[in-house]
mmCIF file of C-alpha atoms in Angstrom:
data_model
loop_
_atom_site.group_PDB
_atom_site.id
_atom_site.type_symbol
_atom_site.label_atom_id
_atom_site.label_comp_id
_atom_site.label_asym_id
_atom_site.label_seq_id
_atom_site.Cartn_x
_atom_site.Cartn_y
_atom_site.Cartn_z
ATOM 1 C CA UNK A 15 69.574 78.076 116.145
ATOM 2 C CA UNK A 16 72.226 75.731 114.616
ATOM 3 C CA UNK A 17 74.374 73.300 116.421
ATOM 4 C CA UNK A 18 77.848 71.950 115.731
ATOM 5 C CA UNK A 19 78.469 68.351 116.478
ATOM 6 C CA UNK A 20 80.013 69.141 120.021
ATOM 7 C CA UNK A 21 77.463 71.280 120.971
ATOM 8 C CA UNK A 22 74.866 68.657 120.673
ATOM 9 C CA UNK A 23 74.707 67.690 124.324
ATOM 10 C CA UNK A 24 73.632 71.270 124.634
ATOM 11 C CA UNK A 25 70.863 71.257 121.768
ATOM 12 C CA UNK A 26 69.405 68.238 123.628
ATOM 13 C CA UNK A 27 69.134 69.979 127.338
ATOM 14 C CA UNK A 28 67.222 73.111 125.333
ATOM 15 C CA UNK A 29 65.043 70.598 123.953
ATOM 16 C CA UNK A 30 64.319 69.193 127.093
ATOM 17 C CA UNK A 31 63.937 72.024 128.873
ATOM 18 C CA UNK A 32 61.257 73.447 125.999
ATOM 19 C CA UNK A 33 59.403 70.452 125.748
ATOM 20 C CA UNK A 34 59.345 70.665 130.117
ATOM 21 C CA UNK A 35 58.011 74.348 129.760
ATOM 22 C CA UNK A 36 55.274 73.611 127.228
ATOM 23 C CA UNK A 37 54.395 70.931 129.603
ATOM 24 C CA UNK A 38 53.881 73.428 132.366
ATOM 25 C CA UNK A 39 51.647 75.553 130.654
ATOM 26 C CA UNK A 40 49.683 72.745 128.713
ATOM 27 C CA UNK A 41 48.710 71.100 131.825
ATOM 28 C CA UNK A 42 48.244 71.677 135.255
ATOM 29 C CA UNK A 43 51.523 69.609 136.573
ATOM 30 C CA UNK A 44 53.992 71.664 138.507
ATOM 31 C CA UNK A 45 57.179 71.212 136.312
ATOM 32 C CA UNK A 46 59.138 74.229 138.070
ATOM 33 C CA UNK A 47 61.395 72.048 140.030
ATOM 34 C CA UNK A 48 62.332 69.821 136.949
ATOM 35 C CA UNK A 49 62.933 73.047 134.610
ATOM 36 C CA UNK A 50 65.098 74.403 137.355
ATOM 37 C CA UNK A 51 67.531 70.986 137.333
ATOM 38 C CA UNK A 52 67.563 70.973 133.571
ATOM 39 C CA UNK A 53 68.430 74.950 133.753
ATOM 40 C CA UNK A 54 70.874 73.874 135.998
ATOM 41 C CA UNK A 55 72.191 71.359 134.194
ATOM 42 C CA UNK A 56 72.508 73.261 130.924
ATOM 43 C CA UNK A 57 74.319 76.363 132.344
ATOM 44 C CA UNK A 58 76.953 73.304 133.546
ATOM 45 C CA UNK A 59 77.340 71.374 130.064
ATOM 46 C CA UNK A 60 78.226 75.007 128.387
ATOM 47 C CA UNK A 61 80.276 75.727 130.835
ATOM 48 C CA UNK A 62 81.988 72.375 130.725
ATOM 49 C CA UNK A 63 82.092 71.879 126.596
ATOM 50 C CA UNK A 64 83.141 76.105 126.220
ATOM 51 C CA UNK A 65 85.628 76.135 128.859
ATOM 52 C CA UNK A 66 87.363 73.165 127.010
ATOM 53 C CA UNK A 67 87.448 73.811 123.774
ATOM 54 C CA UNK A 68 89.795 72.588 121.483
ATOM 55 C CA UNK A 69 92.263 74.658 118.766
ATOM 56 C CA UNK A 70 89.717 72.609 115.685
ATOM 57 C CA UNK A 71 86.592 73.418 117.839
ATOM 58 C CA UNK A 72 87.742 77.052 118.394
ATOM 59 C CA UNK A 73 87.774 77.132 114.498
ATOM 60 C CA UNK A 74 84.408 75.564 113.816
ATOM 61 C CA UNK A 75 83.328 78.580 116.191
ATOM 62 C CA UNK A 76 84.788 81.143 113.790
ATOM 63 C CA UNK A 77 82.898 79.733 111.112
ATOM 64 C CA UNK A 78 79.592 79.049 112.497
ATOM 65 C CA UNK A 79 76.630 80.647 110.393
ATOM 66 C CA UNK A 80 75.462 82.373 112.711
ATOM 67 C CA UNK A 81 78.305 84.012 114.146
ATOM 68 C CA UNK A 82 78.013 87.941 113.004
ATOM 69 C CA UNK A 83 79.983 89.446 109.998
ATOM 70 C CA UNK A 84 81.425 92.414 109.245
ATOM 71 C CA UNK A 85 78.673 94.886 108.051
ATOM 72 C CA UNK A 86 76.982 93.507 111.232
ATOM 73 C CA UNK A 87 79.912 94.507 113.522
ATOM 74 C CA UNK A 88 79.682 97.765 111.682
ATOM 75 C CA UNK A 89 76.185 98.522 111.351
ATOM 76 C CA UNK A 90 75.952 97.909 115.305
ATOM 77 C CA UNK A 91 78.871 100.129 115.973
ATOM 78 C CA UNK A 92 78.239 103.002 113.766
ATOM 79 C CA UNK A 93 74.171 102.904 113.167
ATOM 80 C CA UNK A 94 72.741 105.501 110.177
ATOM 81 C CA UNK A 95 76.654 107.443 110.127
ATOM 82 C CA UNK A 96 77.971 104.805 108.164
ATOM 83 C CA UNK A 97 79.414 106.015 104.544
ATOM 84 C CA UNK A 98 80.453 102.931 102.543
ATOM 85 C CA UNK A 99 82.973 103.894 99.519
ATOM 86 C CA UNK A 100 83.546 101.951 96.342
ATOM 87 C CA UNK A 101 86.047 101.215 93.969
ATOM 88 C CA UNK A 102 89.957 100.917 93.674
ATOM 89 C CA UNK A 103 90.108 103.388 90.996
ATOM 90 C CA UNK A 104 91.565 100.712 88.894
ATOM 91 C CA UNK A 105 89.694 97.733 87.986
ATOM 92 C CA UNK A 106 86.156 97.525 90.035
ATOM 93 C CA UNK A 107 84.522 97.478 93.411
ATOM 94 C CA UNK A 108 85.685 94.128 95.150
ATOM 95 C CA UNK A 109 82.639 92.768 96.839
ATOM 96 C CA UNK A 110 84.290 91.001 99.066
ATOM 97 C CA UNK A 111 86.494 94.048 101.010
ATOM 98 C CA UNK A 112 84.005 96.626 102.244
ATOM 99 C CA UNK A 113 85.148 100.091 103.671
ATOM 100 C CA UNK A 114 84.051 103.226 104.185
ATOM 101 C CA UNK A 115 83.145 106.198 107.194
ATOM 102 C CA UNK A 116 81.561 105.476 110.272
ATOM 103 C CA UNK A 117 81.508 107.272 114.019
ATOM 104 C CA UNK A 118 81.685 105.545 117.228
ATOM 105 C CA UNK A 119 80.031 108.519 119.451
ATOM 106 C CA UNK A 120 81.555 111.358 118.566
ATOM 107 C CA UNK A 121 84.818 110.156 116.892
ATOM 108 C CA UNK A 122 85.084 109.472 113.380
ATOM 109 C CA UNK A 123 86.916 106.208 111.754
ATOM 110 C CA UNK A 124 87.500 104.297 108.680
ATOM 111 C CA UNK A 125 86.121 101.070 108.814
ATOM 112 C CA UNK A 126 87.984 98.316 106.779
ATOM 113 C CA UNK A 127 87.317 94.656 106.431
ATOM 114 C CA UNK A 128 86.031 91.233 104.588
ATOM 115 C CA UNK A 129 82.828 90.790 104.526
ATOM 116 C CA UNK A 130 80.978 86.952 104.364
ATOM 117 C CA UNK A 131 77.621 86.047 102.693
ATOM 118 C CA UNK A 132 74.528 84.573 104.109
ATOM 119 C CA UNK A 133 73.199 82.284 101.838
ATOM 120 C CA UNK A 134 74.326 81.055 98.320
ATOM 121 C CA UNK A 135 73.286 84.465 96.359
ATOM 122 C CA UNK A 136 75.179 86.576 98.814
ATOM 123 C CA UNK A 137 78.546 84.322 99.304
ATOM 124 C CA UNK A 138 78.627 84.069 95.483
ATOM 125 C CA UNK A 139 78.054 88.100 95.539
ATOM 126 C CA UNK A 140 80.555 88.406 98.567
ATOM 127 C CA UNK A 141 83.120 85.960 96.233
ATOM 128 C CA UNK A 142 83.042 84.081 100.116
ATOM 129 C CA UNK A 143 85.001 86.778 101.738
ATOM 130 C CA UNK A 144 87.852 85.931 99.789
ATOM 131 C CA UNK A 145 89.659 89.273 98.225
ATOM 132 C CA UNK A 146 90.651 89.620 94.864
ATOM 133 C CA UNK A 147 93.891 92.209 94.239
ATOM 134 C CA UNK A 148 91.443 95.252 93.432
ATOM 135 C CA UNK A 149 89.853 94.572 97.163
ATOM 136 C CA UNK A 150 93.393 95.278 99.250
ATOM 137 C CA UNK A 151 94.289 98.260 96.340
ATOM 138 C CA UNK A 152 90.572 99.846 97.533
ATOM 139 C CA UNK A 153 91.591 99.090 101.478
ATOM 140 C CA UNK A 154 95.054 100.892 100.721
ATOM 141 C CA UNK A 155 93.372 103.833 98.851
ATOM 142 C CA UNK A 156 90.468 104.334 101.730
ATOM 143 C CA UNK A 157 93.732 104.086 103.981
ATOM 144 C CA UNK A 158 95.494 107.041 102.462
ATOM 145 C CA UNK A 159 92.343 108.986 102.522
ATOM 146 C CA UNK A 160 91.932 108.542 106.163
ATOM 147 C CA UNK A 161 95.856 109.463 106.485
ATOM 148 C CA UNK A 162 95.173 112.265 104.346
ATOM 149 C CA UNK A 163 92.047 113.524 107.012
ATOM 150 C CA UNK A 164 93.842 112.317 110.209
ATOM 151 C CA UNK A 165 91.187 109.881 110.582
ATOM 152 C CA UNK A 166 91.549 106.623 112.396
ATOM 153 C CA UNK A 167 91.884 103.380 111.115
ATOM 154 C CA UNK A 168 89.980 99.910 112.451
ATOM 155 C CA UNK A 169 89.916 96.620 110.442
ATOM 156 C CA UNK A 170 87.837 93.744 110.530
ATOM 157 C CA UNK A 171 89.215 90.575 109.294
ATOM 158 C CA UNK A 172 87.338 87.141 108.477
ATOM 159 C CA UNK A 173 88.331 85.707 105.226
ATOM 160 C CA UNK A 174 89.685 82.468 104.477
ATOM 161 C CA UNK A 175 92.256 83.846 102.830
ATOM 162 C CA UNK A 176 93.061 85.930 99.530
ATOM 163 C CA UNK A 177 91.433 84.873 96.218
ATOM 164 C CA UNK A 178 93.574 82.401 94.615
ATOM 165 C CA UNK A 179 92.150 82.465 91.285
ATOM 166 C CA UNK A 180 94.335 82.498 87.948
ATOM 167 C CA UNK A 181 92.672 85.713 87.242
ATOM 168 C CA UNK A 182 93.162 87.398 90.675
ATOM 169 C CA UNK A 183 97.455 86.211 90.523
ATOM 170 C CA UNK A 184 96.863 87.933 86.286
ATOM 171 C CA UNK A 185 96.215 91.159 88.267
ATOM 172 C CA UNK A 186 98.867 91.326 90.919
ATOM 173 C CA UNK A 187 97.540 89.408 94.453
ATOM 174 C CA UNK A 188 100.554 88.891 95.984
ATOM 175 C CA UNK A 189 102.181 92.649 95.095
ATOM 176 C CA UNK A 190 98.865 94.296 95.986
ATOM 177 C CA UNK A 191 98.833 91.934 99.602
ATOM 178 C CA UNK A 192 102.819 93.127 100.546
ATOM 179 C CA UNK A 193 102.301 96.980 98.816
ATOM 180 C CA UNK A 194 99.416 97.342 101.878
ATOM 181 C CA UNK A 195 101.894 95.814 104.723
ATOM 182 C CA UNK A 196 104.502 97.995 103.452
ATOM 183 C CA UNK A 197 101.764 101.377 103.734
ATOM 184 C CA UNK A 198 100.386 100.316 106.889
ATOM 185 C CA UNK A 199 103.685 99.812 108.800
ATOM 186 C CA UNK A 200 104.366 103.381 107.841
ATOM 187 C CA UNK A 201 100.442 104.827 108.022
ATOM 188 C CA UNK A 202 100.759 108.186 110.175
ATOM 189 C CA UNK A 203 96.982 107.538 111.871
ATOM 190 C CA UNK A 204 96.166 104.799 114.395
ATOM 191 C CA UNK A 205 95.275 101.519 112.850
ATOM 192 C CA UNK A 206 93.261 99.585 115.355
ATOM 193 C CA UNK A 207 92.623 95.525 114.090
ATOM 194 C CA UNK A 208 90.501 93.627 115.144
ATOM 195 C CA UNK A 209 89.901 89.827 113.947
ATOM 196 C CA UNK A 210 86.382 88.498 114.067
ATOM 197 C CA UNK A 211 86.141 85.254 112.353
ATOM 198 C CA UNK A 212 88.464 83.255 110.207
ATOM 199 C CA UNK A 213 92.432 85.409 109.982
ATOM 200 C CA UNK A 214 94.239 83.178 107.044
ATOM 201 C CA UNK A 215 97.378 83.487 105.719
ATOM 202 C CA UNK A 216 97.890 86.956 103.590
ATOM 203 C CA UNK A 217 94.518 87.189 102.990
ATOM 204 C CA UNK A 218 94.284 89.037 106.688
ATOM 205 C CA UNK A 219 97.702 90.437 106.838
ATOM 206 C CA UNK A 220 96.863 92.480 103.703
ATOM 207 C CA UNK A 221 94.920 94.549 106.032
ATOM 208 C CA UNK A 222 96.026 93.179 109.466
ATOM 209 C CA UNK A 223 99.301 95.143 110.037
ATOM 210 C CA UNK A 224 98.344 97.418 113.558
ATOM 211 C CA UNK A 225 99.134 99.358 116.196
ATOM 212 C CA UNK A 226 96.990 97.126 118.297
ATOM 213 C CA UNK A 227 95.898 93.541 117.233
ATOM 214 C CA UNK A 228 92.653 92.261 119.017
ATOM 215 C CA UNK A 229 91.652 88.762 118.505
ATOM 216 C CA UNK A 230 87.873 87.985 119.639
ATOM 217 C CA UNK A 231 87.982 84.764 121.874
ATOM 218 C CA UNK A 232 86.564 82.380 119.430
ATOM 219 C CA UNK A 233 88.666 83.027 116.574
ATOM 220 C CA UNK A 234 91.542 82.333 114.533
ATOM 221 C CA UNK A 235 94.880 83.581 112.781
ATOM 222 C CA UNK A 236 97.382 81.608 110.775
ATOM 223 C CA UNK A 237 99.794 81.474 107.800
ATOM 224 C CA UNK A 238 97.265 79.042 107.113
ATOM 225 C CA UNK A 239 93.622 76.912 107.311
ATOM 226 C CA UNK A 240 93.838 73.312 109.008
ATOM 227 C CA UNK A 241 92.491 71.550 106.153
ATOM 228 C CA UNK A 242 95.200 72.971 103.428
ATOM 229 C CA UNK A 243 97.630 72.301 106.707
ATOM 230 C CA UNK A 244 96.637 68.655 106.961
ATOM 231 C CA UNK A 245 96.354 68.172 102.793
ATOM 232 C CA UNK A 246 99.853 69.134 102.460
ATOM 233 C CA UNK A 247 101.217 67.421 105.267
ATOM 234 C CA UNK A 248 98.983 64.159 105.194
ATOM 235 C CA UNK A 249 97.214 64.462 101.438
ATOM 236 C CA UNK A 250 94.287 64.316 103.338
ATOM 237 C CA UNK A 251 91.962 66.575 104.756
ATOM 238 C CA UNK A 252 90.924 64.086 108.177
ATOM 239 C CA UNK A 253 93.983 65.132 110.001
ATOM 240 C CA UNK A 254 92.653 68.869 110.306
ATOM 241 C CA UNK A 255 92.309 68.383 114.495
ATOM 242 C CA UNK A 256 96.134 67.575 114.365
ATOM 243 C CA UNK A 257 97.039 70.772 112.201
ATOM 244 C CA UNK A 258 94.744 73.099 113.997
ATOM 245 C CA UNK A 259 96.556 71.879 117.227
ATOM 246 C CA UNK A 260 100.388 72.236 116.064
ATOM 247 C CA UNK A 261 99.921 75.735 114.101
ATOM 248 C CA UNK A 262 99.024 77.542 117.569
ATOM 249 C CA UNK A 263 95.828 79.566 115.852
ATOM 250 C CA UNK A 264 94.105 80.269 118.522
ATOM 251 C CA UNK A 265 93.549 83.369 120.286
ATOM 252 C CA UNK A 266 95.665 82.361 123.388
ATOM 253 C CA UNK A 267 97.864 80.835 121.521
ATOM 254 C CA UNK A 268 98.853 84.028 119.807
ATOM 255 C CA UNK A 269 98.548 86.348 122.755
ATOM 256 C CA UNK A 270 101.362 83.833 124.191
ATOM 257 C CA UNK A 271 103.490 84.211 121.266
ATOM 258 C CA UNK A 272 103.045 87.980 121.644
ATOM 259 C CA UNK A 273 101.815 88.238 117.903
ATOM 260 C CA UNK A 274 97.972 89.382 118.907
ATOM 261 C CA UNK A 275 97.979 92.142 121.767
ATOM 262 C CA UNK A 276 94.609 91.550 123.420
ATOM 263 C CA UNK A 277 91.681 88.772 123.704
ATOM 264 C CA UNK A 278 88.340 90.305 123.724
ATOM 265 C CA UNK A 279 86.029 87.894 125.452
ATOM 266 C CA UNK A 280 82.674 86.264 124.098
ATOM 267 C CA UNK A 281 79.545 85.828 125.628
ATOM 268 C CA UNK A 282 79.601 82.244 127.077
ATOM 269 C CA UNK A 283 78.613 79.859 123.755
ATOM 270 C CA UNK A 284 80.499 82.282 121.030
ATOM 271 C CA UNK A 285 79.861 85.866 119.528
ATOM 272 C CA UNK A 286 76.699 84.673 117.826
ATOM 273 C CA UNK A 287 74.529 83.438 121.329
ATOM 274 C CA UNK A 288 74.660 87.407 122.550
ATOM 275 C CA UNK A 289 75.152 89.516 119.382
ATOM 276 C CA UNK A 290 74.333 92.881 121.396
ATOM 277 C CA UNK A 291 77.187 92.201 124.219
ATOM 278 C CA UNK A 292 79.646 91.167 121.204
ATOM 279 C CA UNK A 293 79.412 94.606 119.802
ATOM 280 C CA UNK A 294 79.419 96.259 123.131
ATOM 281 C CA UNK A 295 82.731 94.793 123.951
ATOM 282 C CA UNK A 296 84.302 95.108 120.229
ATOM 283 C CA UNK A 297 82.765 98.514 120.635
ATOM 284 C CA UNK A 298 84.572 99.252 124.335
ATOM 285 C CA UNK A 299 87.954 97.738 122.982
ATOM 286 C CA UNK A 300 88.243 99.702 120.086
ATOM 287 C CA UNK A 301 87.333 103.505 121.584
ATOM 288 C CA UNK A 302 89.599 102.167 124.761
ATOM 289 C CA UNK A 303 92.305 101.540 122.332
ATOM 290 C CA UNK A 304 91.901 104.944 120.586
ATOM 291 C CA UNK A 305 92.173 106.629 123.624
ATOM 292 C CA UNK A 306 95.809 104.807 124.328
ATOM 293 C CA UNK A 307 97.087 105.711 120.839
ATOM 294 C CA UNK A 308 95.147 109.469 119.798
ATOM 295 C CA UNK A 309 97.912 110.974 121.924
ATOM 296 C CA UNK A 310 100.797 110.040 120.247
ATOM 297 C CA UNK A 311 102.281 111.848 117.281
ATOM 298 C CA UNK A 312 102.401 110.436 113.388
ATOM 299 C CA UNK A 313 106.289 110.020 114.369
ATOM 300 C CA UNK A 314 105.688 107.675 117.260
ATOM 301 C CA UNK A 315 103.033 105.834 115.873
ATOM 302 C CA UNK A 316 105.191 104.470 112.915
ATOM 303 C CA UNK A 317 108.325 104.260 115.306
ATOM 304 C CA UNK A 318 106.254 102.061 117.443
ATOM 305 C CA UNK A 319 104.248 100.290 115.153
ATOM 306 C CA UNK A 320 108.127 99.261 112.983
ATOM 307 C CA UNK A 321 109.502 98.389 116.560
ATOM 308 C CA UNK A 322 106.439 95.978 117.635
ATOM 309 C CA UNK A 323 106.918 93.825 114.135
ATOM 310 C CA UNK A 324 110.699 93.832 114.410
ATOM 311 C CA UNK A 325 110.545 92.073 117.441
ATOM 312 C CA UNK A 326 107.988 89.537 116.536
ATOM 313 C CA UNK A 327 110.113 86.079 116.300
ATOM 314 C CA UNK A 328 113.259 87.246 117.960
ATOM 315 C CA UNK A 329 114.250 84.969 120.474
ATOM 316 C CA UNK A 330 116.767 86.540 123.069
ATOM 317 C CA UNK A 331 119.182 84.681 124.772
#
């Protein structure tokens, strides 16, 4: 298990508390009563350090290794029915955007999104979640596929943002980013979106334009990251805190600015302490959310969908 700095008080009660349970079986001294106050004491600290936690801790959170990616919020949801498909017909297959067929019970759904490596081989493979042009042109053409089928639409976002590479802006990044906002506004199936991790700048919006906009608790969405915030403003990165705090990026934040529709709750220490219970309730939100929107007809959805964006920064009087 890995630790960020302000969850050391934390790693240092678990350490305790193993060192007191070894204890108890290496010897014959009752330790029950001291495991119970450091037990005690532990579920207070998390309590104490999650219920506080600030808009640069919140981000740390959405980055922490551990914390599960994509094809793991997939793989959970769908099992052996997932179908990933390749290619933008175009260029290549981007690593880094992953899509393809999966079923939640009964109901089928495309499954979009950016997907992170584990180690050095796999975030050099995965191009660090970070989509080049031919990534969002594969998202749009799985998109019109599932339009084509009348199958629903969910998409995962963590990336730090789109590839900024010279090669990536040769090929078209920013036209290929606004081409899929322009499709999805006007998408006739239900497009269900759901961030996981890191939501930066048009590297999410590319494929985070929905009917319904979920944020998980411990994440993050911005026009952009708190260190490129604080080296513009400041030329330096050690004012990230300060950024992270004025751009309002986390999930509250957003639900308050009505930008984000709903906050889907982590287990008590982030996504990555209880990976099952993370899935269950990504899992809940998403059929719950089909269920509110399956009803409606390829007319509505779009009217609804154009309305909800329209409104986003009007201030009335």
């Amino acid at each position: 298990m890995e630790y960020l700095e302000f969850e050391l008080p934390i790693k240092e009660l678990q350490d305790q508390l193993e060192k007191c349970q070894i204890i108890g079986k290496e010897s014959d001294v009752d330790v029950t009563e001291t495991c119970k106050k450091i037990e005690k004491k532990l579920v207070e600290t998390k309590r104490d350090i999650y219920k506080n936690l600030t808009a640069w801790q919140r981000v740390q959170m959405s980055r922490h290794p551990n914390r599960p990616y994509t094809l793991d919020h997939i793989n959970a949801l769908c099992g052996d029915s997932f179908l990933e498909l390749h290619g933008d017909r175009n260029v290549k297959d981007d690593k880094a955007m992953i899509g393809g067929l999966g079923k939640i019970g009964d109901q089928s759904f495309m499954f979009i999104g950016q997907q992170k490596g584990y180690n050095t081989k796999t975030r050099q493979f995965r191009n660090f979640g970070m989509s080049n042009p031919e990534g969002y042109r594969k998202a749009l053409r799985l998109m019109k596929s599932a339009e084509k089928f009348g199958i629903p639409v969910v998409t995962l976002i963590d990336t730090p943002g789109a590839y900024p590479g010279f090669e990536a802006e040769e090929r078209g990044q920013g036209e290929a980013i606004a081409r899929n906002i322009l499709e999805m506004t006007r998408l006739k199936v239900p497009i269900i979106t759901v961030i996981i991790g890191e939501g930066a700048s048009g590297g999410a919006l590319g494929i985070g334009v929905g009917d319904k906009v979920m944020m998980l608790e411990n994440t993050w969405y911005s026009v952009i990251s708190p260190e490129s915030c604080s080296s513009i403003l400041w030329r330096s990165w050690e004012y990230k805190e300060q950024a992270a705090e004025a751009l309002k990026l986390t999930a509250p934040d957003m639900k308050k600015l009505k930008l984000v529709d709903e906050i889907i709750k982590e287990p008590l220490g982030g996504a990555h302490t209880n990976r099952e219970k993370t899935f269950l309730s990504v899992r809940d939100a998403i059929v719950k959310t089909y269920d509110d929107l399956k009803n409606l007809s390829p007319k509505e959805l779009v009217k609804q969908r154009m309305e909800k964006y329209a409104e986003m920064g009007v201030f009335k009087g």
